[in-house]
């Protein structure tokens, strides 16, 4: 395909209806692989033979989420595919939590030496490593179905985060060039994550570790390497050894839920002085009182509340969802300490369309609130903005989007 033909396609593609002219889009993809991706890969040391073996028969996967054909306009999807951003109660369904913890205790015994070695080297507790491993791949038992090159090729070419996925595709080619993956192991999630720790390719290149001493970092077949790699990732993202991830708390009614967020931290002793207490009458550990803590209310006033430490946000570096980080911390505690469910239950919240939440976010932005972007995801900036908006209206802040708010905040 000539460059002139490509230019014409760029003009025409915005007018193409979804599902039409996919043959032309596929031709454009082939040209993009040759003219754009190959020079980038070659500059990173990828050989032509490796490139052709990986992408010579590449096809687009039109079933992946968040796709935007070249020239088309991106929009916030109506539905939300990722469970990390759905209903909190569903994310913490008992069988998922209990199963991850029960198998985690078995794995703790089976891999005690590898876990202890990783903790000595990084300061990251074994229970946290186990909880991530369990959540990401069911301790290596979950089928990872997709062809990694097809996924990342598609998303690099036509997704809402094309630049990011292009970098990850080049990193995947570097992995292939170096021969890191066993034969047939280049499978991924729908987002392109690899192996038992579900590392993106760039994370593999930066953080994969050799835990069994065989000179390789094999996150596909080696449990010891998987453990060492997860611990290394967290340590390199500034895990603070000796500190916990957080504590479930009771927040008095006179303490606003709008105080949530990592930019509103204060010593845990100060939170305690405001009347925030641990559930069950437990005291905060003495060594934690002088450390900084942050209020975290993932469902606003409709669910459990927490005072979390900087380590909670290290867990969010692994997956940017509050619920994910909370799941990992909670399951880790259940693995190590046999803890039960949260003291507070999850209210009937969540389940809104992302497009509905994005509409509310735009309404809040119009009123001068910083919601962190109208992406349809109810992060802490959106939650506390709702609380501040409610307070301005003379309402009791609850700090979570509800369907009945659409009329006041929608377009």
Coordinates of C-alpha atoms in Angstrom, one line a residue:
X1 CA 0.0 0.0 0.0
X2 CA 1.4 3.4 -1.0
X3 CA 1.7 6.3 1.4
X4 CA -0.8 8.2 -0.7
X5 CA -3.3 5.4 -0.3
X6 CA -2.7 5.4 3.4
X7 CA -3.3 9.1 3.5
X8 CA -6.6 8.6 1.7
X9 CA -7.6 5.9 4.2
X10 CA -6.9 8.2 7.1
X11 CA -9.4 10.7 5.6
X12 CA -12.0 8.1 4.9
X13 CA -11.8 6.0 8.1
X14 CA -13.8 8.4 10.3
X15 CA -16.8 7.9 8.0
X16 CA -16.6 4.1 8.1
X17 CA -19.4 2.4 10.2
X18 CA -18.2 -0.1 12.8
X19 CA -18.0 -3.5 11.1
X20 CA -17.7 -2.1 7.6
X21 CA -14.6 -2.1 5.4
X22 CA -12.6 -4.1 7.8
X23 CA -10.6 -5.4 4.8
X24 CA -9.3 -1.9 4.2
X25 CA -8.5 -1.4 7.8
X26 CA -6.6 -4.6 7.8
X27 CA -4.6 -3.4 4.9
X28 CA -3.8 -0.2 6.7
X29 CA -2.7 -2.3 9.7
X30 CA -0.3 -4.3 7.5
X31 CA 1.2 -1.1 6.2
X32 CA 1.4 0.3 9.8
X33 CA 3.3 -2.8 10.9
X34 CA 5.8 -2.4 8.0
X35 CA 6.2 1.4 7.9
X36 CA 5.8 2.4 11.6
X37 CA 6.3 -0.6 13.9
X38 CA 9.2 -2.3 12.2
X39 CA 11.5 0.7 12.3
X40 CA 10.7 1.1 16.0
X41 CA 11.4 -2.6 16.7
X42 CA 14.6 -2.6 14.7
X43 CA 15.9 0.3 16.7
X44 CA 15.4 -1.8 19.8
X45 CA 17.5 -4.7 18.5
X46 CA 14.7 -6.8 17.1
X47 CA 15.7 -8.8 14.0
X48 CA 13.6 -9.1 10.9
X49 CA 13.2 -12.8 11.4
X50 CA 11.9 -12.3 14.9
X51 CA 9.5 -9.6 13.7
X52 CA 8.2 -11.7 10.8
X53 CA 7.8 -14.8 13.0
X54 CA 5.7 -12.8 15.5
X55 CA 3.7 -10.6 13.2
X56 CA 4.0 -12.0 9.7
X57 CA 0.5 -13.4 9.8
X58 CA -0.9 -10.8 12.2
X59 CA -4.6 -10.2 12.2
X60 CA -6.7 -7.7 14.1
X61 CA -8.9 -8.9 16.9
X62 CA -12.1 -6.8 16.6
X63 CA -13.6 -8.4 19.8
X64 CA -11.2 -6.6 22.1
X65 CA -12.6 -3.7 24.2
X66 CA -11.8 0.0 23.8
X67 CA -11.0 -0.1 20.1
X68 CA -11.0 3.0 18.0
X69 CA -10.3 2.5 14.2
X70 CA -7.7 5.0 12.9
X71 CA -9.4 8.4 12.3
X72 CA -12.5 7.5 14.4
X73 CA -13.4 9.5 17.5
X74 CA -12.9 7.9 20.8
X75 CA -15.8 7.8 23.3
X76 CA -16.2 6.6 26.9
X77 CA -17.7 3.1 26.6
X78 CA -21.2 2.7 27.9
X79 CA -20.5 -0.6 29.7
X80 CA -17.5 -1.4 32.0
X81 CA -15.6 -4.6 31.1
X82 CA -13.1 -4.7 34.0
X83 CA -14.4 -6.1 37.3
X84 CA -11.9 -3.8 39.2
X85 CA -14.2 -0.9 38.4
X86 CA -17.6 -2.6 38.8
X87 CA -19.8 -3.2 41.9
X88 CA -17.6 -3.5 45.1
X89 CA -19.8 -6.2 46.5
X90 CA -19.4 -8.3 43.4
X91 CA -15.7 -7.8 43.4
X92 CA -15.5 -9.2 46.9
X93 CA -17.9 -12.0 46.5
X94 CA -17.2 -14.6 49.2
X95 CA -16.2 -17.5 47.0
X96 CA -13.5 -15.4 45.3
X97 CA -12.0 -14.1 48.5
X98 CA -12.2 -17.3 50.5
X99 CA -10.9 -19.4 47.6
X100 CA -7.9 -17.1 47.0
X101 CA -7.1 -17.2 50.7
X102 CA -7.5 -20.9 51.1
X103 CA -5.3 -21.8 48.2
X104 CA -2.9 -19.0 49.2
X105 CA -2.3 -20.8 52.6
X106 CA -1.5 -24.0 50.7
X107 CA 0.9 -22.1 48.5
X108 CA 2.5 -20.4 51.6
X109 CA 3.5 -23.8 52.9
X110 CA 4.5 -25.2 49.5
X111 CA 6.7 -22.2 48.6
X112 CA 7.9 -21.1 52.0
X113 CA 11.5 -21.0 51.1
X114 CA 11.0 -18.9 47.9
X115 CA 8.7 -16.5 49.7
X116 CA 11.1 -16.1 52.6
X117 CA 14.0 -15.4 50.2
X118 CA 11.9 -12.8 48.3
X119 CA 11.0 -11.1 51.5
X120 CA 14.6 -11.0 52.7
X121 CA 15.7 -9.5 49.3
X122 CA 12.9 -6.9 48.9
X123 CA 11.1 -6.4 52.2
X124 CA 7.8 -7.3 50.6
X125 CA 5.7 -9.7 52.8
X126 CA 5.1 -13.1 51.3
X127 CA 1.3 -12.8 52.0
X128 CA 1.1 -9.8 49.7
X129 CA 3.0 -11.6 46.9
X130 CA 0.7 -14.6 47.3
X131 CA -2.4 -12.4 47.1
X132 CA -1.3 -10.8 43.9
X133 CA -0.3 -14.1 42.4
X134 CA -3.7 -15.5 43.3
X135 CA -5.6 -12.5 41.9
X136 CA -3.7 -12.4 38.7
X137 CA -3.6 -16.0 37.6
X138 CA -5.1 -18.1 40.3
X139 CA -1.6 -19.2 41.3
X140 CA -0.8 -20.1 37.8
X141 CA -4.0 -22.2 37.3
X142 CA -6.1 -19.8 35.2
X143 CA -6.1 -20.3 31.4
X144 CA -4.5 -17.3 29.6
X145 CA -6.2 -17.6 26.2
X146 CA -5.2 -14.8 23.8
X147 CA -2.3 -14.6 21.4
X148 CA -0.2 -11.8 22.9
X149 CA 1.0 -10.4 19.5
X150 CA -2.5 -10.3 18.2
X151 CA -3.8 -8.5 21.3
X152 CA -1.0 -5.9 21.5
X153 CA -0.9 -5.5 17.7
X154 CA -4.6 -4.7 17.6
X155 CA -4.5 -2.3 20.6
X156 CA -1.3 -0.6 19.4
X157 CA -2.9 0.1 16.1
X158 CA -6.4 1.1 17.2
X159 CA -7.2 1.6 20.8
X160 CA -7.8 4.5 23.1
X161 CA -4.2 4.1 24.4
X162 CA -2.4 3.3 21.2
X163 CA 0.9 4.9 22.1
X164 CA 1.1 2.9 25.4
X165 CA 0.3 -0.4 23.7
X166 CA 2.7 0.4 20.8
X167 CA 5.5 0.6 23.4
X168 CA 4.3 -2.6 25.0
X169 CA 4.3 -4.4 21.6
X170 CA 7.9 -3.4 21.0
X171 CA 8.8 -4.7 24.4
X172 CA 7.0 -8.0 23.6
X173 CA 9.1 -8.2 20.5
X174 CA 12.2 -7.7 22.6
X175 CA 11.2 -10.6 24.8
X176 CA 10.8 -12.8 21.8
X177 CA 14.2 -11.6 20.4
X178 CA 15.9 -12.6 23.6
X179 CA 14.2 -15.9 23.9
X180 CA 12.8 -15.4 27.4
X181 CA 9.5 -17.2 26.9
X182 CA 9.2 -20.9 26.5
X183 CA 7.8 -22.2 23.2
X184 CA 4.1 -21.5 22.9
X185 CA 4.0 -19.3 26.0
X186 CA 3.3 -16.0 24.3
X187 CA -0.3 -15.9 25.6
X188 CA -1.9 -12.9 27.3
X189 CA -4.9 -11.4 28.8
X190 CA -7.1 -9.2 26.6
X191 CA -4.9 -6.3 27.7
X192 CA -1.6 -8.0 26.8
X193 CA -0.5 -9.1 30.3
X194 CA 1.9 -12.1 30.4
X195 CA 2.5 -15.1 32.6
X196 CA 1.6 -16.0 36.2
X197 CA 2.2 -12.5 37.6
X198 CA 0.4 -11.0 34.5
X199 CA 3.2 -8.6 33.7
X200 CA 2.9 -6.2 30.8
X201 CA 5.9 -6.8 28.5
X202 CA 7.8 -3.7 29.7
X203 CA 7.3 -4.8 33.3
X204 CA 8.9 -8.1 32.4
X205 CA 11.9 -6.4 31.0
X206 CA 12.2 -4.2 34.0
X207 CA 11.3 -6.4 37.0
X208 CA 11.3 -10.1 36.1
X209 CA 13.7 -11.9 38.5
X210 CA 15.4 -15.2 38.8
X211 CA 14.1 -16.8 42.0
X212 CA 15.3 -20.4 41.5
X213 CA 18.9 -19.6 40.5
X214 CA 18.8 -21.2 37.1
X215 CA 19.9 -18.0 35.3
X216 CA 16.5 -17.3 33.7
X217 CA 13.5 -15.2 34.7
X218 CA 10.6 -17.5 33.8
X219 CA 7.3 -16.1 34.8
X220 CA 5.5 -18.7 32.8
X221 CA 6.6 -22.0 34.4
X222 CA 8.7 -21.2 37.5
X223 CA 6.8 -20.5 40.7
X224 CA 10.0 -19.2 42.4
X225 CA 10.6 -16.8 39.6
X226 CA 7.0 -15.6 39.7
X227 CA 7.3 -14.9 43.5
X228 CA 10.6 -13.1 43.1
X229 CA 9.3 -11.1 40.2
X230 CA 6.2 -9.8 42.0
X231 CA 8.2 -8.9 45.0
X232 CA 10.8 -7.1 42.9
X233 CA 8.1 -5.1 41.1
X234 CA 6.6 -3.9 44.4
X235 CA 10.1 -3.2 45.9
X236 CA 11.0 -1.2 42.9
X237 CA 7.8 0.8 43.2
X238 CA 8.9 1.9 46.7
X239 CA 7.2 -0.7 49.0
X240 CA 8.0 0.5 52.6
X241 CA 9.4 -2.5 54.5
X242 CA 7.9 -2.9 58.0
X243 CA 4.7 -1.0 57.3
X244 CA 1.3 -2.6 56.7
X245 CA -1.0 -1.8 53.7
X246 CA -3.9 -0.4 55.8
X247 CA -6.6 -1.0 58.4
X248 CA -10.4 -1.2 58.3
X249 CA -11.8 1.7 60.4
X250 CA -14.9 3.3 61.6
X251 CA -15.3 6.9 60.4
X252 CA -17.5 9.1 62.6
X253 CA -20.3 11.0 60.9
X254 CA -18.6 14.4 61.7
X255 CA -15.5 13.3 59.7
X256 CA -16.2 14.0 56.0
X257 CA -15.7 11.3 53.4
X258 CA -14.4 14.1 51.2
X259 CA -11.1 13.9 53.2
X260 CA -10.2 10.8 51.1
X261 CA -7.2 10.6 48.9
X262 CA -3.4 10.2 48.9
X263 CA -3.0 14.0 48.7
X264 CA -4.7 14.5 52.0
X265 CA -2.5 12.4 54.2
X266 CA -1.7 13.0 57.8
X267 CA -0.1 10.9 60.6
X268 CA -2.3 8.0 61.6
X269 CA -2.2 9.4 65.1
X270 CA -4.0 12.5 63.8
X271 CA -6.7 10.4 62.2
X272 CA -7.2 8.6 65.5
X273 CA -7.4 12.0 67.3
X274 CA -10.3 12.9 64.9
X275 CA -12.2 9.9 66.3
X276 CA -11.4 7.4 63.5
X277 CA -10.8 4.0 65.1
X278 CA -10.0 0.5 64.0
X279 CA -12.9 -2.0 63.8
X280 CA -13.3 -4.4 66.7
X281 CA -11.7 -2.1 69.2
X282 CA -8.1 -2.9 68.0
X283 CA -5.5 -0.2 68.5
X284 CA -3.4 1.0 65.6
X285 CA 0.1 -0.5 65.9
X286 CA 2.4 1.8 67.8
X287 CA 5.0 2.0 65.0
X288 CA 2.2 3.0 62.5
X289 CA 0.9 6.0 64.5
X290 CA 3.7 8.4 63.5
X291 CA 3.6 7.2 59.8
X292 CA 1.4 8.9 57.2
X293 CA -2.0 7.5 56.5
X294 CA -4.8 8.2 54.1
X295 CA -8.5 7.9 54.3
X296 CA -9.8 5.5 51.7
X297 CA -13.6 4.9 51.3
X298 CA -14.0 2.9 48.0
X299 CA -17.8 3.0 48.2
X300 CA -18.1 6.3 50.1
X301 CA -20.5 6.0 53.0
X302 CA -22.0 2.9 51.4
X303 CA -19.3 0.4 52.4
X304 CA -16.2 -0.3 54.5
X305 CA -13.7 2.5 55.3
X306 CA -9.9 2.3 55.7
X307 CA -6.9 4.2 56.8
X308 CA -4.2 3.1 54.3
X309 CA -0.5 3.5 54.2
X310 CA 1.8 4.4 51.3
X311 CA 2.0 0.7 50.6
X312 CA -1.6 0.7 49.5
X313 CA -0.6 3.0 46.6
X314 CA 2.3 0.7 45.7
X315 CA -0.3 -2.0 45.2
X316 CA -2.2 0.4 43.0
X317 CA 0.9 0.6 40.8
X318 CA 0.3 -3.0 40.0
X319 CA -3.3 -2.3 39.0
X320 CA -4.7 1.2 39.3
X321 CA -8.0 0.1 40.9
X322 CA -8.7 0.8 44.6
X323 CA -10.7 -2.4 44.8
X324 CA -7.8 -4.4 43.4
X325 CA -5.4 -3.0 46.0
X326 CA -7.9 -3.6 48.7
X327 CA -8.5 -7.2 47.6
X328 CA -4.8 -7.9 47.6
X329 CA -4.3 -6.5 51.1
X330 CA -7.4 -8.2 52.5
X331 CA -6.6 -11.6 51.0
X332 CA -3.0 -11.3 52.2
X333 CA -4.3 -10.7 55.7
X334 CA -6.6 -13.7 55.5
X335 CA -3.7 -15.9 54.2
X336 CA -1.4 -14.9 57.1
X337 CA -3.8 -14.1 60.0
X338 CA -7.0 -16.0 59.2
X339 CA -9.0 -12.8 59.2
X340 CA -12.7 -12.9 58.3
X341 CA -14.8 -10.5 56.1
X342 CA -14.8 -6.8 56.5
X343 CA -16.8 -5.6 59.5
X344 CA -18.9 -3.2 57.4
X345 CA -20.9 -4.6 54.5
X346 CA -21.0 -3.2 51.0
X347 CA -24.1 -1.2 50.2
X348 CA -26.1 -1.5 47.0
X349 CA -23.9 0.7 44.9
X350 CA -22.0 0.3 41.6
X351 CA -23.3 -1.1 38.4
X352 CA -23.8 2.2 36.7
X353 CA -22.7 2.6 33.1
X354 CA -19.3 4.2 32.7
X355 CA -21.0 6.7 30.3
X356 CA -23.4 7.7 33.1
X357 CA -20.5 8.3 35.6
X358 CA -18.7 10.2 32.9
X359 CA -21.7 12.4 32.5
X360 CA -21.7 13.1 36.2
X361 CA -18.0 13.9 36.1
X362 CA -18.5 16.4 33.3
X363 CA -21.2 18.0 35.4
X364 CA -18.9 18.3 38.4
X365 CA -16.1 19.7 36.2
X366 CA -18.5 22.4 35.0
X367 CA -19.0 23.3 38.7
X368 CA -15.2 23.6 39.2
X369 CA -14.5 20.2 40.8
X370 CA -11.4 18.2 40.0
X371 CA -12.6 14.7 39.3
X372 CA -9.4 13.4 37.7
X373 CA -10.9 13.3 34.2
X374 CA -14.3 12.3 32.8
X375 CA -13.3 8.7 32.2
X376 CA -16.4 7.0 33.8
X377 CA -14.4 5.5 36.6
X378 CA -15.3 6.6 40.2
X379 CA -11.9 7.1 41.6
X380 CA -11.1 9.0 44.8
X381 CA -11.2 12.4 43.1
X382 CA -14.6 11.7 41.8
X383 CA -15.9 10.3 45.1
X384 CA -14.7 13.3 47.2
X385 CA -16.0 15.7 44.5
X386 CA -19.4 14.2 44.9
X387 CA -19.1 14.6 48.7
X388 CA -18.1 18.3 48.3
X389 CA -21.0 18.9 45.8
X390 CA -23.4 17.3 48.2
X391 CA -22.2 19.4 51.1
X392 CA -22.6 22.6 49.0
X393 CA -26.2 21.6 48.5
X394 CA -26.7 21.1 52.2
X395 CA -26.9 17.4 51.9
X396 CA -25.1 14.8 54.0
X397 CA -22.0 13.7 52.0
X398 CA -22.0 10.1 50.8
X399 CA -19.2 10.4 48.3
X400 CA -20.3 7.9 45.7
X401 CA -22.1 8.2 42.4
X402 CA -25.8 7.1 42.5
X403 CA -28.3 6.9 39.6
X404 CA -30.5 9.5 41.2
X405 CA -27.7 12.1 40.9
X406 CA -27.9 12.0 37.1
X407 CA -30.7 14.5 36.9
X408 CA -28.8 17.1 38.9
X409 CA -25.4 16.5 37.4
X410 CA -26.2 15.2 33.9
X411 CA -26.4 17.2 30.7

